[in-house]
Protein backbone atom coordinates (compact mmCIF):
# COMPACT_ATOMS: atom_id res chain seq x y z
CA UNK A 1 0.00 0.00 0.00
CA UNK A 2 1.22 3.51 -0.83
CA UNK A 3 2.52 5.46 2.17
CA UNK A 4 1.53 9.14 2.50
CA UNK A 5 2.87 11.70 4.99
CA UNK A 6 2.37 15.41 5.46
CA UNK A 7 2.41 18.03 8.22
CA UNK A 8 1.18 21.42 9.30
CA UNK A 9 2.66 23.93 11.73
CA UNK A 10 0.65 24.63 14.89
CA UNK A 11 1.21 28.39 14.97
CA UNK A 12 -1.75 30.41 13.64
CA UNK A 13 -5.27 29.17 13.07
CA UNK A 14 -5.81 27.02 9.98
CA UNK A 15 -6.44 29.21 6.94
CA UNK A 16 -8.31 28.38 3.76
CA UNK A 17 -5.09 27.78 1.78
CA UNK A 18 -3.99 25.08 4.24
CA UNK A 19 -7.29 23.32 3.77
CA UNK A 20 -7.63 23.66 -0.02
CA UNK A 21 -3.94 23.14 -0.79
CA UNK A 22 -3.25 20.32 1.63
CA UNK A 23 -5.62 19.12 4.35
CA UNK A 24 -8.64 18.26 2.20
CA UNK A 25 -6.39 15.99 0.14
CA UNK A 26 -5.15 14.35 3.34
CA UNK A 27 -8.77 13.58 4.23
CA UNK A 28 -9.23 11.84 0.87
CA UNK A 29 -5.82 10.14 1.00
CA UNK A 30 -6.43 8.48 4.37
CA UNK A 31 -8.92 6.11 2.72
CA UNK A 32 -6.65 5.02 -0.13
CA UNK A 33 -3.16 5.13 1.40
CA UNK A 34 -1.39 4.24 4.64
CA UNK A 35 -1.40 7.83 5.89
CA UNK A 36 0.60 9.75 8.52
CA UNK A 37 -0.20 13.36 9.37
CA UNK A 38 1.58 15.45 11.97
CA UNK A 39 1.42 18.77 13.73
CA UNK A 40 5.00 19.93 13.27
CA UNK A 41 5.62 21.79 16.51
CA UNK A 42 9.42 21.52 16.20
CA UNK A 43 9.21 23.48 12.95
CA UNK A 44 7.19 26.16 14.71
CA UNK A 45 10.07 26.73 17.15
CA UNK A 46 11.96 28.45 14.33
CA UNK A 47 9.81 31.54 14.92
CA UNK A 48 10.23 31.49 18.73
CA UNK A 49 6.58 31.19 19.80
CA UNK A 50 5.41 31.88 23.35
CA UNK A 51 5.68 28.53 25.25
CA UNK A 52 2.15 28.46 26.69
CA UNK A 53 0.74 29.55 23.36
CA UNK A 54 2.67 26.83 21.48
CA UNK A 55 1.17 24.02 23.57
CA UNK A 56 -2.32 25.51 23.20
CA UNK A 57 -1.88 25.97 19.44
CA UNK A 58 -0.63 22.38 19.03
CA UNK A 59 -3.73 20.93 20.67
CA UNK A 60 -5.91 23.31 18.66
CA UNK A 61 -4.25 22.32 15.37
CA UNK A 62 -4.94 18.64 16.11
CA UNK A 63 -8.56 19.55 16.93
CA UNK A 64 -8.82 21.44 13.63
CA UNK A 65 -7.45 18.47 11.69
CA UNK A 66 -9.99 16.12 13.27
CA UNK A 67 -12.74 18.64 12.46
CA UNK A 68 -11.57 18.67 8.84
CA UNK A 69 -12.25 14.94 8.70
CA UNK A 70 -9.04 13.12 9.59
CA UNK A 71 -10.17 9.91 11.26
CA UNK A 72 -7.72 8.61 13.91
CA UNK A 73 -9.01 5.08 13.33
CA UNK A 74 -8.04 5.28 9.66
CA UNK A 75 -4.88 7.43 9.58
CA UNK A 76 -2.09 8.13 12.07
CA UNK A 77 -2.35 11.65 13.53
CA UNK A 78 0.45 12.74 15.85
CA UNK A 79 2.58 15.59 17.19
CA UNK A 80 6.10 15.69 15.74
CA UNK A 81 7.93 16.35 19.04
CA UNK A 82 6.27 13.29 20.61
CA UNK A 83 8.21 11.01 18.24
CA UNK A 84 11.88 11.53 19.14
CA UNK A 85 13.18 10.03 15.89
CA UNK A 86 12.29 13.25 13.98
CA UNK A 87 14.86 15.37 15.82
CA UNK A 88 17.39 12.51 15.72
CA UNK A 89 17.22 11.92 11.96
CA UNK A 90 17.21 15.70 11.35
CA UNK A 91 20.82 15.86 12.59
CA UNK A 92 21.85 13.15 10.15
CA UNK A 93 20.12 15.15 7.40
CA UNK A 94 22.00 18.31 8.44
CA UNK A 95 25.18 16.33 7.96
CA UNK A 96 24.01 15.28 4.50
CA UNK A 97 22.80 18.64 3.12
CA UNK A 98 25.25 21.32 2.04
CA UNK A 99 25.30 24.93 3.20
CA UNK A 100 24.96 26.09 -0.41
CA UNK A 101 21.80 24.14 -1.15
CA UNK A 102 20.06 25.32 2.03
CA UNK A 103 21.02 28.90 1.23
CA UNK A 104 19.16 28.61 -2.07
CA UNK A 105 15.81 27.84 -0.40
CA UNK A 106 13.44 30.70 -1.24
CA UNK A 107 11.56 30.34 2.06
CA UNK A 108 14.82 30.90 3.94
CA UNK A 109 15.56 33.96 1.82
CA UNK A 110 12.03 35.35 2.43
CA UNK A 111 12.07 34.70 6.16
CA UNK A 112 15.62 35.91 6.83
CA UNK A 113 15.90 38.83 4.43
CA UNK A 114 16.52 42.04 6.37
CA UNK A 115 15.77 40.31 9.72
CA UNK A 116 17.95 40.61 12.82
CA UNK A 117 18.70 37.52 14.91
CA UNK A 118 17.34 34.89 12.51
CA UNK A 119 17.48 31.49 14.24
CA UNK A 120 19.66 28.72 12.82
CA UNK A 121 16.50 26.58 12.69
CA UNK A 122 15.06 28.82 9.96
CA UNK A 123 18.06 27.80 7.86
CA UNK A 124 18.09 24.08 8.70
CA UNK A 125 14.28 23.68 8.65
CA UNK A 126 14.31 21.77 5.31
CA UNK A 127 16.57 19.10 6.89
CA UNK A 128 14.02 18.49 9.64
CA UNK A 129 11.32 18.36 6.99
CA UNK A 130 13.32 15.79 5.01
CA UNK A 131 13.66 13.73 8.21
CA UNK A 132 9.87 13.94 8.80
CA UNK A 133 9.27 12.47 5.36
CA UNK A 134 12.07 9.90 5.09
CA UNK A 135 11.35 8.35 8.51
CA UNK A 136 8.13 6.79 7.22
CA UNK A 137 9.33 5.31 3.91
CA UNK A 138 6.96 7.87 2.40
CA UNK A 139 5.99 7.42 -1.26
CA UNK A 140 3.90 10.57 -1.68
CA UNK A 141 3.77 13.94 0.12
CA UNK A 142 0.57 15.97 -0.41
CA UNK A 143 1.45 19.68 0.04
CA UNK A 144 0.66 23.11 -1.34
CA UNK A 145 2.79 24.61 -4.09
CA UNK A 146 4.95 26.63 -1.64
CA UNK A 147 6.56 23.39 -0.41
CA UNK A 148 7.72 22.24 -3.85
CA UNK A 149 11.35 23.32 -3.33
CA UNK A 150 11.63 21.73 0.13
CA UNK A 151 10.27 18.47 -1.27
CA UNK A 152 12.81 18.55 -4.07
CA UNK A 153 15.54 18.89 -1.42
CA UNK A 154 14.16 15.93 0.55
CA UNK A 155 14.36 13.87 -2.64
CA UNK A 156 17.93 15.03 -3.34
CA UNK A 157 19.02 14.15 0.20
CA UNK A 158 17.45 10.69 -0.02
CA UNK A 159 19.14 9.98 -3.36
CA UNK A 160 22.51 11.29 -2.11
CA UNK A 161 22.30 9.24 1.09
CA UNK A 162 21.29 6.07 -0.74
CA UNK A 163 24.14 6.35 -3.20
CA UNK A 164 26.72 7.08 -0.46
CA UNK A 165 25.55 4.73 2.34
CA UNK A 166 23.49 2.14 0.48
CA UNK A 167 19.77 1.84 -0.04
CA UNK A 168 18.18 3.25 3.11
CA UNK A 169 15.35 5.63 2.21
CA UNK A 170 12.35 5.61 -0.11
CA UNK A 171 12.60 8.59 -2.47
CA UNK A 172 9.33 10.55 -2.02
CA UNK A 173 7.18 12.14 -4.75
CA UNK A 174 5.40 15.45 -4.22
CA UNK A 175 1.65 15.60 -4.76
CA UNK A 176 0.44 19.13 -5.49
CA UNK A 177 -3.19 19.81 -6.44
CA UNK A 178 -4.22 21.57 -9.67
CA UNK A 179 -6.80 23.88 -8.05
CA UNK A 180 -6.15 25.59 -4.69
CA UNK A 181 -2.42 24.78 -4.61
CA UNK A 182 -1.60 28.42 -3.92
CA UNK A 183 -4.42 30.40 -2.38
CA UNK A 184 -3.40 34.06 -2.40
CA UNK A 185 -3.73 36.71 0.30
CA UNK A 186 -6.99 38.66 -0.13
CA UNK A 187 -5.27 41.99 0.53
CA UNK A 188 -2.02 41.24 -1.31
CA UNK A 189 -2.87 38.77 -4.09
CA UNK A 190 0.77 38.48 -5.13
CA UNK A 191 1.64 36.71 -1.82
CA UNK A 192 0.32 33.35 -0.69
CA UNK A 193 -2.24 33.31 2.12
CA UNK A 194 -0.46 32.33 5.37
CA UNK A 195 -1.36 31.54 8.98
CA UNK A 196 1.48 33.55 10.41
CA UNK A 197 2.25 36.29 7.90
CA UNK A 198 0.15 38.99 6.21
CA UNK A 199 -2.82 40.73 7.82
CA UNK A 200 -5.93 39.10 9.35
CA UNK A 201 -7.96 40.84 6.61
CA UNK A 202 -5.92 38.98 3.99
CA UNK A 203 -6.67 35.49 5.27
CA UNK A 204 -9.81 33.46 5.72
CA UNK A 205 -9.60 31.16 8.71
CA UNK A 206 -11.37 27.85 8.26
CA UNK A 207 -13.03 28.07 11.67
CA UNK A 208 -13.91 31.74 11.79
CA UNK A 209 -17.28 33.38 11.98
CA UNK A 210 -19.20 33.41 8.64
CA UNK A 211 -19.86 37.16 8.96
CA UNK A 212 -16.10 37.80 9.12
CA UNK A 213 -15.50 35.53 6.11
CA UNK A 214 -18.17 37.40 4.13
CA UNK A 215 -16.67 40.77 5.05
CA UNK A 216 -13.12 39.74 4.10
CA UNK A 217 -14.05 38.24 0.74
CA UNK A 218 -16.27 41.16 -0.28
CA UNK A 219 -13.43 43.55 0.57
CA UNK A 220 -10.77 41.52 -1.27
CA UNK A 221 -8.36 43.58 -3.38
CA UNK A 222 -9.02 43.21 -7.12
CA UNK A 223 -7.89 45.73 -9.76
CA UNK A 224 -9.09 48.93 -11.38
CA UNK A 225 -10.41 47.28 -14.55
CA UNK A 226 -13.87 45.71 -14.55
CA UNK A 227 -13.58 42.58 -16.69
CA UNK A 228 -13.93 39.21 -14.93
CA UNK A 229 -11.24 37.02 -16.48
CA UNK A 230 -9.04 34.19 -15.19
CA UNK A 231 -5.52 35.52 -15.65
CA UNK A 232 -3.31 34.95 -12.57
CA UNK A 233 -0.42 37.04 -13.96
CA UNK A 234 -2.43 40.14 -14.94
CA UNK A 235 -5.41 39.84 -12.59
CA UNK A 236 -4.17 38.04 -9.46
CA UNK A 237 -6.97 39.25 -7.16
CA UNK A 238 -9.85 38.31 -9.46
CA UNK A 239 -8.16 35.03 -10.41
CA UNK A 240 -7.77 34.13 -6.74
CA UNK A 241 -11.51 34.68 -6.17
CA UNK A 242 -12.29 32.51 -9.20
CA UNK A 243 -10.02 29.77 -7.81
CA UNK A 244 -11.75 29.95 -4.44
CA UNK A 245 -15.15 29.74 -6.11
CA UNK A 246 -14.04 26.78 -8.25
CA UNK A 247 -12.53 24.97 -5.26
CA UNK A 248 -15.61 25.39 -3.08
CA UNK A 249 -18.54 25.34 -5.55
CA UNK A 250 -17.10 23.22 -8.39
CA UNK A 251 -16.25 24.14 -11.98
CA UNK A 252 -13.07 25.61 -13.38
CA UNK A 253 -11.83 29.16 -12.75
CA UNK A 254 -11.90 30.01 -16.48
CA UNK A 255 -15.36 28.49 -16.96
CA UNK A 256 -16.78 30.39 -13.98
CA UNK A 257 -15.29 33.69 -15.19
CA UNK A 258 -17.61 33.61 -18.21
CA UNK A 259 -20.65 33.79 -15.90
CA UNK A 260 -19.73 37.15 -14.37
CA UNK A 261 -19.65 40.65 -15.74
CA UNK A 262 -18.88 42.48 -12.49
CA UNK A 263 -16.70 41.97 -9.45
CA UNK A 264 -19.53 42.53 -6.92
CA UNK A 265 -21.56 39.39 -7.77
CA UNK A 266 -18.37 37.31 -8.09
CA UNK A 267 -17.34 38.34 -4.57
CA UNK A 268 -20.80 37.71 -3.15
CA UNK A 269 -21.07 34.24 -4.68
CA UNK A 270 -17.53 33.34 -3.63
CA UNK A 271 -18.21 34.39 -0.03
CA UNK A 272 -21.40 32.33 0.15
CA UNK A 273 -19.76 29.29 -1.48
CA UNK A 274 -16.84 29.40 0.98
CA UNK A 275 -19.17 29.79 3.97
CA UNK A 276 -21.35 26.83 2.92
CA UNK A 277 -18.30 24.72 2.15
CA UNK A 278 -16.83 25.32 5.62
CA UNK A 279 -20.06 24.94 7.60
CA UNK A 280 -19.82 21.16 8.32
CA UNK A 281 -16.18 21.54 9.41
CA UNK A 282 -17.12 24.37 11.74
CA UNK A 283 -19.93 22.30 13.30
CA UNK A 284 -17.55 19.41 13.96
CA UNK A 285 -14.95 21.76 15.40
CA UNK A 286 -17.37 23.08 18.03
CA UNK A 287 -18.14 19.54 19.20
CA UNK A 288 -14.46 18.51 19.36
CA UNK A 289 -13.37 21.69 21.10
CA UNK A 290 -15.59 20.72 24.01
CA UNK A 291 -13.67 17.45 24.43
CA UNK A 292 -9.89 18.13 24.64
CA UNK A 293 -9.38 14.83 26.52
CA UNK A 294 -10.48 12.93 23.42
CA UNK A 295 -8.04 14.85 21.21
CA UNK A 296 -5.16 14.18 23.62
CA UNK A 297 -5.97 10.44 23.61
CA UNK A 298 -5.95 10.41 19.80
CA UNK A 299 -2.53 12.08 19.82
CA UNK A 300 -1.05 9.66 22.36
CA UNK A 301 -2.24 6.69 20.28
CA UNK A 302 -0.97 8.38 17.12
CA UNK A 303 2.51 8.98 18.57
CA UNK A 304 2.82 5.31 19.53
CA UNK A 305 1.74 4.17 16.05
CA UNK A 306 4.13 6.65 14.40
CA UNK A 307 7.11 5.66 16.55
CA UNK A 308 6.55 2.00 15.70
CA UNK A 309 7.23 2.87 12.05
CA UNK A 310 9.81 5.63 12.50
CA UNK A 311 12.12 3.98 15.05
CA UNK A 312 13.20 1.05 12.85
CA UNK A 313 13.87 3.45 9.94
CA UNK A 314 16.03 5.65 12.20
CA UNK A 315 17.93 2.55 13.30
CA UNK A 316 18.45 1.56 9.66
CA UNK A 317 19.86 5.03 8.94
CA UNK A 318 22.13 5.02 12.00
CA UNK A 319 23.53 1.65 11.02
CA UNK A 320 24.06 2.77 7.41
CA UNK A 321 25.99 5.90 8.40
CA UNK A 322 28.20 3.99 10.81
CA UNK A 323 26.91 4.82 14.28
CA UNK A 324 27.78 2.07 16.75
CA UNK A 325 24.77 -0.18 17.44
CA UNK A 326 23.68 -0.85 21.03
P1 LIG B 1 3.13 29.57 8.17
O1 LIG B 1 2.90 30.99 7.75
O2 LIG B 1 3.17 29.37 9.66
O3 LIG B 1 4.25 28.90 7.42
P2 LIG B 1 1.27 28.25 6.44
O4 LIG B 1 -0.09 28.81 6.25
O5 LIG B 1 2.27 28.39 5.34
O6 LIG B 1 1.78 28.85 7.79
P3 LIG B 1 2.16 25.54 6.92
O7 LIG B 1 1.95 24.85 8.21
O8 LIG B 1 3.54 26.06 6.62
O9 LIG B 1 1.10 26.73 6.84
O10 LIG B 1 1.73 24.60 5.74
C1 LIG B 1 0.77 23.55 5.86
C2 LIG B 1 0.34 23.09 4.49
O11 LIG B 1 -0.49 24.08 3.88
C3 LIG B 1 1.51 22.88 3.52
O12 LIG B 1 1.24 21.71 2.75
C4 LIG B 1 1.47 24.09 2.63
O13 LIG B 1 1.99 23.83 1.34
C5 LIG B 1 -0.03 24.37 2.57
N1 LIG B 1 -0.30 25.79 2.31
C6 LIG B 1 0.10 26.83 3.09
N2 LIG B 1 -0.34 27.99 2.58
C7 LIG B 1 -1.03 27.68 1.44
C8 LIG B 1 -1.71 28.46 0.46
N3 LIG B 1 -1.79 29.77 0.57
N4 LIG B 1 -2.31 27.81 -0.56
C9 LIG B 1 -2.24 26.46 -0.67
N5 LIG B 1 -1.59 25.67 0.21
C10 LIG B 1 -1.00 26.26 1.26
MG1 LIG C 1 4.31 27.75 5.64
PDB file of C-alpha atoms and ligand atoms in Angstrom, residues 9 15 18 107 111 125 146-147 150 192-197, ligand 2:
ATOM      1  CA  UNK A   9       2.665  23.931  11.729  1.00  0.00           C
ATOM      2  CA  UNK A  15      -6.439  29.209   6.937  1.00  0.00           C
ATOM      3  CA  UNK A  18      -3.990  25.083   4.235  1.00  0.00           C
ATOM      4  CA  UNK A 107      11.563  30.343   2.059  1.00  0.00           C
ATOM      5  CA  UNK A 111      12.066  34.698   6.163  1.00  0.00           C
ATOM      6  CA  UNK A 125      14.276  23.680   8.648  1.00  0.00           C
ATOM      7  CA  UNK A 146       4.946  26.630  -1.642  1.00  0.00           C
ATOM      8  CA  UNK A 147       6.563  23.389  -0.406  1.00  0.00           C
ATOM      9  CA  UNK A 150      11.628  21.726   0.127  1.00  0.00           C
ATOM     10  CA  UNK A 192       0.321  33.351  -0.689  1.00  0.00           C
ATOM     11  CA  UNK A 193      -2.237  33.307   2.121  1.00  0.00           C
ATOM     12  CA  UNK A 194      -0.463  32.334   5.365  1.00  0.00           C
ATOM     13  CA  UNK A 195      -1.360  31.538   8.977  1.00  0.00           C
ATOM     14  CA  UNK A 196       1.483  33.553  10.410  1.00  0.00           C
ATOM     15  CA  UNK A 197       2.247  36.289   7.899  1.00  0.00           C
TER      16      UNK A 197
HETATM   17 MG1  LIG B   2       4.309  27.747   5.640  1.00  0.00          MG
END
